[in-house]
Amino acid sequence: MLDYARIAHNDAFARLVEERIRFYYSADRACPITWEPSGEDFFSPCLAEADTVRRVLTRAEFPAGSTPFFLKFR
């Protein structure tokens, strides 16, 4: 939806989507490994969320390597 809003220059919709992304995801930390594909899934929920959030947050808000979000993968 965010890609569509930006390509279509629908600024009001883009702002809404960005605000919802920030509201739902920006405080998430330590993505649980149990969310990862079980062999029946195609997409990684953790990577999909990280990709979505990186499109909205600034570099200062989205740490290099997104360490806090992927903390449990270490």
Tab-separated table of C-alpha atoms in Angstrom:
chain	number	residue	atom	x	y	z
A	1	MET	CA	0.000	0.000	0.000
A	2	LEU	CA	2.832	2.371	0.808
A	3	ASP	CA	4.501	1.776	-2.553
A	4	TYR	CA	1.194	2.429	-4.335
A	5	ALA	CA	0.561	5.629	-2.373
A	6	ARG	CA	4.010	6.965	-3.177
A	7	ILE	CA	3.893	6.025	-6.876
A	8	ALA	CA	0.378	7.460	-7.253
A	9	HIS	CA	1.423	10.638	-5.392
A	10	ASN	CA	-1.478	10.062	-2.996
A	11	ASP	CA	0.146	11.968	-0.151
A	12	ALA	CA	-2.794	11.714	2.243
A	13	PHE	CA	-2.908	7.925	1.905
A	14	ALA	CA	0.893	7.658	2.174
A	15	ARG	CA	0.835	9.668	5.415
A	16	LEU	CA	-1.913	7.416	6.788
A	17	VAL	CA	-0.017	4.228	5.929
A	18	GLU	CA	3.234	5.627	7.343
A	19	GLU	CA	1.475	6.644	10.564
A	20	ARG	CA	-0.033	3.170	10.959
A	21	ILE	CA	3.325	1.498	10.299
A	22	ARG	CA	4.923	3.636	12.996
A	23	PHE	CA	2.037	2.941	15.390
A	24	TYR	CA	2.022	-0.818	14.893
A	25	TYR	CA	5.699	-1.655	14.425
A	26	SER	CA	8.231	1.009	15.408
A	27	ALA	CA	8.491	-0.106	19.057
A	28	ASP	CA	8.876	-3.822	18.253
A	29	ARG	CA	12.007	-5.502	19.586
A	30	ALA	CA	13.419	-9.029	19.551
A	31	CYS	CA	11.396	-10.631	16.785
A	32	PRO	CA	10.493	-14.135	17.988
A	33	ILE	CA	12.133	-16.943	16.061
A	34	THR	CA	8.823	-18.817	16.349
A	35	TRP	CA	7.376	-16.394	13.784
A	36	GLU	CA	9.707	-17.723	11.114
A	37	PRO	CA	8.527	-19.976	8.290
A	38	SER	CA	7.841	-23.547	9.242
A	39	GLY	CA	8.400	-24.913	5.761
A	40	GLU	CA	4.795	-24.242	4.769
A	41	ASP	CA	5.232	-20.457	4.704
A	42	PHE	CA	6.909	-18.455	1.982
A	43	PHE	CA	7.712	-15.090	3.597
A	44	SER	CA	9.591	-14.416	6.806
A	45	PRO	CA	7.288	-12.328	9.028
A	46	CYS	CA	10.289	-10.789	10.794
A	47	LEU	CA	11.991	-9.730	7.556
A	48	ALA	CA	8.712	-8.450	6.085
A	49	GLU	CA	8.113	-6.278	9.142
A	50	ALA	CA	11.693	-4.991	9.139
A	51	ASP	CA	11.437	-4.130	5.430
A	52	THR	CA	8.160	-2.282	5.986
A	53	VAL	CA	9.505	-0.287	8.913
A	54	ARG	CA	12.760	0.643	7.153
A	55	ARG	CA	10.701	2.326	4.427
A	56	VAL	CA	9.235	4.752	6.968
A	57	LEU	CA	11.816	5.333	9.685
A	58	THR	CA	14.851	7.570	9.224
A	59	ARG	CA	18.376	6.159	9.524
A	60	ALA	CA	18.558	7.524	13.054
A	61	GLU	CA	15.304	5.778	13.995
A	62	PHE	CA	16.162	2.485	12.271
A	63	PRO	CA	19.489	1.301	13.671
A	64	ALA	CA	22.135	-0.183	11.396
A	65	GLY	CA	21.482	-3.875	11.069
A	66	SER	CA	18.234	-3.420	13.033
A	67	THR	CA	19.946	-5.108	15.967
A	68	PRO	CA	17.182	-4.640	18.581
A	69	PHE	CA	14.580	-6.227	16.296
A	70	PHE	CA	16.689	-9.275	15.451
A	71	LEU	CA	18.279	-9.677	18.871
A	72	LYS	CA	16.996	-13.224	19.340
A	73	PHE	CA	18.651	-14.421	16.104
A	74	ARG	CA	22.123	-14.110	17.609
